[in-house]
Tab-separated table of C-alpha atoms and ligand atoms in Angstrom:
chain	number	residue	atom	x	y	z
A	113	MET	CA	94.773	149.110	112.388
A	114	ILE	CA	95.350	145.806	114.139
A	115	PHE	CA	99.033	145.117	114.731
A	116	ARG	CA	100.593	142.276	116.712
A	117	GLN	CA	104.253	141.472	117.240
A	118	LEU	CA	104.785	137.805	118.113
A	119	PHE	CA	108.008	136.194	119.285
A	120	ASP	CA	109.576	132.773	118.787
A	121	SER	CA	112.077	132.429	121.619
A	122	THR	CA	113.855	129.415	120.066
A	123	SER	CA	115.042	131.335	117.008
A	124	GLY	CA	114.619	134.891	118.316
A	125	THR	CA	112.248	135.603	115.423
A	126	TYR	CA	109.597	138.303	115.348
A	127	THR	CA	106.439	137.623	113.402
A	128	TYR	CA	103.920	140.345	112.611
A	129	LEU	CA	100.175	140.053	112.135
A	130	ILE	CA	98.547	143.057	110.474
A	131	ALA	CA	94.979	143.916	109.482
A	132	SER	CA	93.041	147.101	108.874
A	133	ARG	CA	90.035	146.138	110.982
A	134	GLN	CA	88.394	143.460	113.059
A	135	GLY	CA	86.508	141.064	110.795
A	136	GLY	CA	88.768	141.962	107.875
A	137	GLU	CA	91.642	140.493	105.887
A	138	ALA	CA	94.977	139.952	107.592
A	139	LEU	CA	98.571	139.466	106.531
A	140	ILE	CA	101.423	137.805	108.423
A	141	ILE	CA	105.139	138.527	108.040
A	142	ASP	CA	107.875	135.963	108.805
A	143	PRO	CA	105.824	133.205	110.445
A	144	VAL	CA	107.661	130.340	112.201
A	145	LEU	CA	106.444	126.775	111.577
A	146	GLU	CA	106.279	125.738	115.242
A	147	LYS	CA	104.087	128.755	116.048
A	148	VAL	CA	101.443	128.258	113.365
A	149	ASP	CA	98.791	127.013	115.816
A	150	ARG	CA	99.321	130.118	117.933
A	151	TYR	CA	98.970	132.438	114.917
A	152	LEU	CA	95.785	130.756	113.744
A	153	GLN	CA	94.295	130.922	117.221
A	154	LEU	CA	95.025	134.657	117.338
A	155	VAL	CA	93.568	135.106	113.849
A	156	ARG	CA	90.349	133.465	115.076
A	157	GLU	CA	90.293	135.415	118.339
A	158	LEU	CA	90.646	138.712	116.499
A	159	ASP	CA	88.014	137.624	113.977
A	160	LEU	CA	90.414	137.979	111.032
A	161	LYS	CA	90.800	136.196	107.721
A	162	LEU	CA	94.426	135.387	106.899
A	163	VAL	CA	94.891	136.034	103.179
A	164	LYS	CA	98.649	136.560	102.738
A	165	ALA	CA	101.808	135.180	104.356
A	166	VAL	CA	105.047	136.981	103.531
A	167	ASP	CA	108.671	136.024	104.198
A	168	THR	CA	111.167	138.895	104.093
A	169	HIS	CA	113.797	136.410	102.843
A	170	LEU	CA	114.694	132.728	102.828
A	171	HIS	CA	115.454	132.073	106.486
A	172	ALA	CA	118.403	129.977	107.663
A	173	ASP	CA	117.598	129.775	111.365
A	174	HIS	CA	114.029	128.482	111.453
A	175	ILE	CA	111.556	126.697	109.196
A	176	THR	CA	109.057	129.088	107.713
A	177	GLY	CA	105.360	128.804	108.526
A	178	LEU	CA	104.403	129.839	104.982
A	179	GLY	CA	103.609	126.338	103.686
A	180	ALA	CA	101.646	125.271	106.762
A	181	LEU	CA	99.620	128.490	106.789
A	182	ARG	CA	98.829	128.062	103.095
A	183	ASP	CA	97.761	124.445	103.625
A	184	ARG	CA	95.523	125.369	106.550
A	185	THR	CA	94.023	128.687	105.387
A	186	HIS	CA	94.581	128.655	101.591
A	187	CYS	CA	96.320	132.008	101.941
A	188	ILE	CA	98.658	133.425	99.313
A	189	THR	CA	102.398	133.015	99.976
A	190	VAL	CA	104.626	135.945	99.031
A	191	MET	CA	108.413	136.307	98.652
A	192	GLY	CA	110.818	138.331	96.558
A	193	GLU	CA	111.459	137.421	92.939
A	194	GLN	CA	115.073	136.385	93.685
A	195	THR	CA	114.117	133.765	96.238
A	196	ALA	CA	115.458	130.215	95.935
A	197	ALA	CA	112.116	128.916	97.258
A	198	ASP	CA	110.678	126.532	94.673
A	199	VAL	CA	107.155	127.927	94.434
A	200	VAL	CA	105.335	130.771	96.156
A	201	SER	CA	102.000	132.207	95.031
A	202	MET	CA	103.387	135.647	94.342
A	203	ARG	CA	106.903	136.949	93.782
A	204	VAL	CA	107.396	140.658	94.323
A	205	ALA	CA	110.025	143.194	93.302
A	206	GLU	CA	111.036	146.771	94.158
A	207	GLY	CA	108.129	149.164	93.660
A	208	ASP	CA	105.411	146.501	93.894
A	209	ARG	CA	102.733	146.596	96.536
A	210	VAL	CA	101.444	143.789	98.701
A	211	SER	CA	97.783	144.580	99.281
A	212	ILE	CA	95.055	143.297	101.538
A	213	GLU	CA	91.730	144.906	102.334
A	214	GLY	CA	92.425	148.413	103.681
A	215	LEU	CA	96.220	148.081	103.676
A	216	ASN	CA	99.112	148.376	101.237
A	217	LEU	CA	102.720	147.399	101.891
A	218	ASP	CA	105.289	149.088	99.683
A	219	VAL	CA	107.961	146.630	98.596
A	220	LEU	CA	111.604	147.686	99.000
A	221	TYR	CA	114.363	145.466	97.639
A	222	THR	CA	117.050	145.505	100.328
A	223	PRO	CA	119.604	142.778	99.484
A	224	GLY	CA	122.788	142.159	101.428
A	225	HIS	CA	121.875	139.777	104.240
A	226	THR	CA	120.736	137.481	101.410
A	227	ASP	CA	120.124	138.253	97.749
A	228	ASP	CA	116.369	137.788	98.302
A	229	SER	CA	116.007	140.193	101.255
A	230	TYR	CA	113.095	142.593	101.121
A	231	SER	CA	111.660	145.246	103.437
A	232	PHE	CA	108.005	146.230	103.586
A	233	LEU	CA	106.740	149.706	104.423
A	234	THR	CA	103.262	150.627	105.594
A	235	GLY	CA	101.749	153.395	107.694
A	236	GLY	CA	104.964	154.673	109.281
A	237	ARG	CA	106.304	151.185	109.997
A	238	VAL	CA	109.035	149.381	108.113
A	239	PHE	CA	109.566	145.638	108.413
A	240	THR	CA	113.263	145.279	107.758
A	241	GLY	CA	113.758	141.506	107.899
A	242	ASP	CA	117.417	140.838	108.719
A	243	THR	CA	118.676	143.814	106.715
A	244	LEU	CA	118.501	146.353	109.540
A	245	LEU	CA	118.231	145.047	113.104
A	246	ILE	CA	117.943	147.057	116.309
A	247	ARG	CA	121.504	148.273	116.958
A	248	GLY	CA	122.741	145.682	114.506
A	249	THR	CA	122.558	144.414	110.931
A	250	GLY	CA	122.034	140.932	109.512
A	251	ARG	CA	125.114	138.862	108.735
A	252	THR	CA	126.198	138.787	105.105
A	253	ASP	CA	128.356	135.681	104.958
A	254	PHE	CA	125.998	133.101	103.412
A	255	GLN	CA	123.059	132.660	100.974
A	256	ASN	CA	124.572	135.093	98.464
A	257	GLY	CA	124.935	137.743	101.137
A	258	ASP	CA	126.956	140.807	100.197
A	259	PRO	CA	128.057	143.531	102.647
A	260	ARG	CA	128.443	146.066	99.833
A	261	GLN	CA	124.828	145.542	98.767
A	262	GLN	CA	123.710	145.676	102.376
A	263	TYR	CA	125.453	149.017	102.901
A	264	ASP	CA	123.604	150.342	99.867
A	265	SER	CA	120.250	148.911	101.062
A	266	ILE	CA	120.665	150.478	104.495
A	267	PHE	CA	122.288	153.822	103.728
A	268	ASN	CA	120.626	154.583	100.418
A	269	LYS	CA	117.191	153.112	101.014
A	270	LEU	CA	116.183	152.426	104.629
A	271	LEU	CA	117.945	155.422	106.211
A	272	LYS	CA	116.286	157.669	103.599
A	273	LEU	CA	112.925	156.959	105.237
A	274	PRO	CA	111.603	159.589	107.668
A	275	ASP	CA	113.392	159.560	111.048
A	276	ASP	CA	110.250	158.655	112.966
A	277	THR	CA	109.527	155.536	110.858
A	278	LEU	CA	109.217	152.605	113.253
A	279	VAL	CA	111.689	149.778	112.580
A	280	TYR	CA	110.410	146.238	113.117
A	281	PRO	CA	113.115	143.653	112.411
A	282	ALA	CA	112.775	139.886	111.893
A	283	HIS	CA	115.010	139.103	114.859
A	284	ASP	CA	116.255	140.358	118.151
A	285	TYR	CA	118.389	138.488	120.623
A	286	LYS	CA	118.601	141.161	123.338
A	287	GLY	CA	114.942	141.834	124.087
A	288	ASP	CA	114.462	145.009	122.029
A	289	THR	CA	111.179	145.090	120.169
A	290	VAL	CA	111.081	148.262	118.075
A	291	SER	CA	113.274	151.179	117.068
A	292	THR	CA	113.104	154.100	114.654
A	293	ILE	CA	115.120	155.008	111.588
A	294	GLY	CA	116.464	158.128	113.350
A	295	GLU	CA	117.511	156.128	116.386
A	296	GLU	CA	119.335	153.545	114.273
A	297	ARG	CA	121.094	156.239	112.254
A	298	ARG	CA	122.425	157.775	115.466
A	299	PHE	CA	123.075	154.769	117.686
A	300	ASN	CA	123.509	151.608	115.610
A	301	PRO	CA	127.200	150.676	116.117
A	302	ARG	CA	127.375	148.866	112.754
A	303	LEU	CA	126.440	152.070	110.976
A	304	LYS	CA	129.273	154.091	112.524
A	305	VAL	CA	131.498	153.572	109.505
A	306	GLY	CA	133.113	156.194	107.325
A	307	SER	CA	132.762	154.376	104.009
A	308	VAL	CA	131.328	151.369	102.264
A	309	ASP	CA	134.773	149.715	102.356
A	310	GLU	CA	134.928	150.101	106.114
A	311	TYR	CA	131.505	148.467	106.385
A	312	VAL	CA	132.577	145.584	104.129
A	313	ASP	CA	135.679	145.059	106.303
A	314	LEU	CA	133.603	145.072	109.464
A	315	MET	CA	131.078	142.546	108.106
A	316	ASN	CA	133.750	140.273	106.617
A	317	ASN	CA	135.461	139.910	109.989
A	318	LEU	CA	132.563	138.931	112.228
A	319	ASN	CA	133.566	135.233	112.163
A	320	LEU	CA	130.147	133.995	113.254
A	321	PRO	CA	129.314	130.287	113.489
A	322	ASN	CA	126.572	129.071	111.129
A	323	PRO	CA	123.050	129.057	112.598
A	324	LYS	CA	122.309	125.752	114.363
A	325	MET	CA	119.256	125.104	112.211
A	326	MET	CA	120.847	126.097	108.897
A	327	ASP	CA	121.270	122.605	107.409
A	328	VAL	CA	117.641	121.788	108.167
A	329	ALA	CA	115.985	125.160	107.680
A	330	VAL	CA	117.395	126.181	104.303
A	331	PRO	CA	116.423	122.984	102.395
A	332	ALA	CA	112.994	122.978	104.074
A	333	ASN	CA	112.417	126.625	103.226
A	334	ILE	CA	113.427	126.055	99.607
A	335	HIS	CA	110.809	123.304	99.287
A	336	VAL	CA	107.890	125.365	100.487
A	337	GLY	CA	105.713	125.074	97.370
A	338	LEU	CA	102.418	123.237	97.198
A	339	HIS	CA	102.743	119.794	95.598
A	340	GLN	CA	101.315	120.555	92.153
A	341	ASP	CA	102.204	117.025	91.025
A	342	GLU	CA	99.481	115.690	93.337
A	343	ILE	CA	96.929	117.863	91.526
A	344	ALA	CA	98.260	116.645	88.179
A	345	ALA	CA	98.019	113.005	89.310
A	346	LYS	CA	94.286	113.547	89.793
A	347	GLY	CA	94.001	114.676	86.184
A	348	TRP	CA	93.310	118.273	87.213
A	349	ALA	CA	96.239	119.916	85.432
A	350	VAL	CA	97.243	120.825	81.897
A	351	SER	CA	100.677	121.932	80.757
A	352	ALA	CA	101.168	125.376	79.269
A	353	VAL	CA	101.442	123.806	75.802
A	354	GLU	CA	98.195	121.887	76.289
A	355	ALA	CA	96.565	125.077	77.543
A	356	MET	CA	97.563	126.877	74.332
A	357	ALA	CA	95.566	124.309	72.370
A	358	LEU	CA	92.566	124.894	74.662
A	359	SER	CA	92.792	128.692	74.507
A	360	GLY	CA	90.114	130.210	72.293
A	361	ARG	CA	87.959	127.072	72.178
A	362	ALA	CA	84.241	127.706	72.655
A	363	ASP	CA	83.890	124.990	75.281
A	364	VAL	CA	86.710	126.313	77.465
A	365	ALA	CA	86.845	129.305	79.817
A	366	ILE	CA	90.344	130.293	80.918
A	367	VAL	CA	90.195	132.082	84.261
A	368	ASP	CA	92.922	134.374	85.608
A	369	LEU	CA	93.080	134.343	89.426
A	370	ARG	CA	95.748	136.995	89.803
A	371	GLU	CA	95.394	140.543	91.070
A	372	LYS	CA	94.919	143.473	88.715
A	373	ALA	CA	98.453	144.768	89.338
A	374	GLU	CA	99.968	141.382	88.457
A	375	ARG	CA	98.008	141.289	85.194
A	376	GLU	CA	99.162	144.785	84.294
A	377	LYS	CA	102.795	144.057	85.110
A	378	HIS	CA	103.169	140.569	83.654
A	379	GLY	CA	100.480	140.386	80.941
A	380	ALA	CA	97.574	137.962	80.630
A	381	ILE	CA	96.391	135.098	78.429
A	382	PRO	CA	94.260	136.545	75.597
A	383	GLY	CA	90.524	136.187	76.201
A	384	ALA	CA	90.888	135.005	79.802
A	385	LEU	CA	88.246	135.956	82.328
A	386	HIS	CA	89.438	137.770	85.432
A	387	ALA	CA	88.195	136.302	88.724
A	388	PRO	CA	90.617	137.243	91.531
A	389	TYR	CA	91.571	134.472	93.954
A	390	PRO	CA	90.204	136.198	97.103
A	391	GLU	CA	86.708	136.019	95.557
A	392	LEU	CA	87.042	132.369	94.570
A	393	ARG	CA	84.696	130.974	97.215
A	394	GLU	CA	81.787	133.157	96.096
A	395	ASN	CA	82.564	132.576	92.429
A	396	ILE	CA	82.517	128.785	92.593
A	397	GLY	CA	79.619	128.516	95.049
A	398	ILE	CA	75.996	128.080	94.003
A	399	GLY	CA	74.900	131.267	92.232
A	400	GLY	CA	78.533	132.350	91.786
A	401	MET	CA	79.867	133.549	88.445
A	402	LEU	CA	82.058	130.529	87.700
A	403	HIS	CA	79.541	128.037	89.024
A	404	GLU	CA	76.873	129.430	86.705
A	405	LEU	CA	79.274	129.656	83.784
A	406	ALA	CA	80.248	125.988	84.095
A	407	LEU	CA	76.667	124.910	84.663
A	408	ALA	CA	74.864	127.054	82.089
A	409	THR	CA	77.371	126.761	79.263
A	410	GLY	CA	79.062	123.461	80.130
A	411	LYS	CA	82.420	125.151	79.637
A	412	ARG	CA	85.522	123.605	81.114
A	413	ILE	CA	87.089	126.020	83.613
A	414	VAL	CA	90.875	126.304	83.267
A	415	PHE	CA	92.373	128.321	86.119
A	416	TYR	CA	95.735	129.982	86.046
A	417	CYS	CA	97.741	132.350	88.239
A	418	ALA	CA	101.406	133.392	88.494
A	419	PHE	CA	103.131	130.055	89.274
A	420	GLY	CA	100.294	127.558	89.628
A	421	GLU	CA	99.919	127.658	93.391
A	422	ARG	CA	96.709	129.678	93.700
A	423	SER	CA	95.236	127.858	90.707
A	424	ALA	CA	96.066	124.461	92.257
A	425	MET	CA	94.168	125.493	95.397
A	426	ALA	CA	91.355	126.825	93.215
A	427	VAL	CA	91.022	123.503	91.369
A	428	GLU	CA	90.695	121.603	94.631
A	429	ALA	CA	88.025	124.038	95.836
A	430	ALA	CA	86.177	123.986	92.495
A	431	GLN	CA	86.211	120.188	92.356
A	432	ALA	CA	84.880	120.079	95.927
A	433	ALA	CA	82.144	122.514	94.851
A	434	GLY	CA	81.097	120.130	92.080
A	435	LEU	CA	82.811	121.738	89.080
A	436	ILE	CA	84.232	118.402	88.026
A	437	SER	CA	85.764	119.500	84.731
A	438	ALA	CA	87.868	122.245	86.372
A	439	CYS	CA	91.632	122.097	85.923
A	440	HIS	CA	94.584	124.474	86.063
A	441	ILE	CA	97.662	125.394	84.095
A	442	GLU	CA	100.595	123.848	85.922
A	443	GLY	CA	103.272	126.455	86.578
A	444	GLY	CA	100.956	129.372	85.793
A	445	ILE	CA	101.709	132.316	83.512
A	446	ASP	CA	105.400	131.728	84.240
A	447	ALA	CA	105.212	128.341	82.445
A	448	TRP	CA	102.989	129.885	79.745
A	449	LYS	CA	105.634	132.553	79.048
A	450	LYS	CA	108.431	129.972	78.975
A	451	ALA	CA	106.396	128.021	76.385
A	452	ASN	CA	106.127	131.238	74.315
A	453	GLY	CA	102.383	131.559	74.845
A	454	PRO	CA	100.804	134.794	73.537
A	455	LEU	CA	100.128	137.596	76.023
A	456	VAL	CA	97.924	140.643	76.128
A	457	ARG	CA	98.815	143.698	78.155
A	458	HIS	CA	96.130	145.255	80.254
A	459	ASP	CA	95.810	148.454	78.183
A	460	THR	CA	94.940	146.481	75.059
A	461	GLU	CA	93.081	143.751	76.889
A	462	ARG	CA	89.702	142.740	75.555
A	463	GLN	CA	87.090	143.202	78.241
A	464	THR	CA	85.301	139.915	78.693
B	596	FE2	FE1	117.927	135.755	108.022
């Protein structure tokens, strides 16, 4: 496994780059905008392909690198389903998995610092965001923070992990880089409370000033989504309602770019082909499945995904590859569901 811990000294943020092997897919956790060049250089040096960028929560102290990384690598952005961020490619919840080649991250919902705080567990390491810090815990006094929820997240979820699980937080201001669950249980001063009420009292009386960057970082991090209106202005988008009229037509192929687990969990558009986003380049290139389909049958390719972000990137790539009738469903299956579009579940799904 390739594992790198990177530090932004301005905000005290740790960013993690993970991959299963040299030459393989990589994932980044909590990237900082100003450090994006550095991350991409490292990705190249280690011969990796960045495919996912994850934020543990909506940050208040720095601008996320998610949008810039997506724009420069076409990677998939990932956050929790509660996030206030306008659009990310994939929203995850407790029990989901974030997967790349050779690696799975188990998703743990650990609210309290914010209501969209998640932790990610893989191979004896847990990335705790600002829920559990080294000898500390994340503040709970803004962005729908809640000390009672944080107590529950820490005591009933994170501290239930094996003692030797390595703890990698999103921040440290003292120079510590890693801890373990056992160490934090024994030595974290914030966790030396007798009850949840005592913890709530402690957290409610910290009287911390707001982060310096808060007024800039929070609005910027909310508006992280790709500008789907620019795709629509080029005539490359249809609304969910328009897509319903196209669905089932002989001259249209609706193409689902999501992962198998997303299709199983959220349902799919009836009759849609499945062509996962990571394989897009091969599929739209000469000799690729979608290239041949469009060419041989003259069908119009209509991409969709979860929220329209992957499909917007797919349209741009398909248009560049010469599939000039390609478009996407703006807002993805989320918009389709809101428009009461029909769904099939995987177990009854027609194999196409
Ligand atoms: Fe935070």
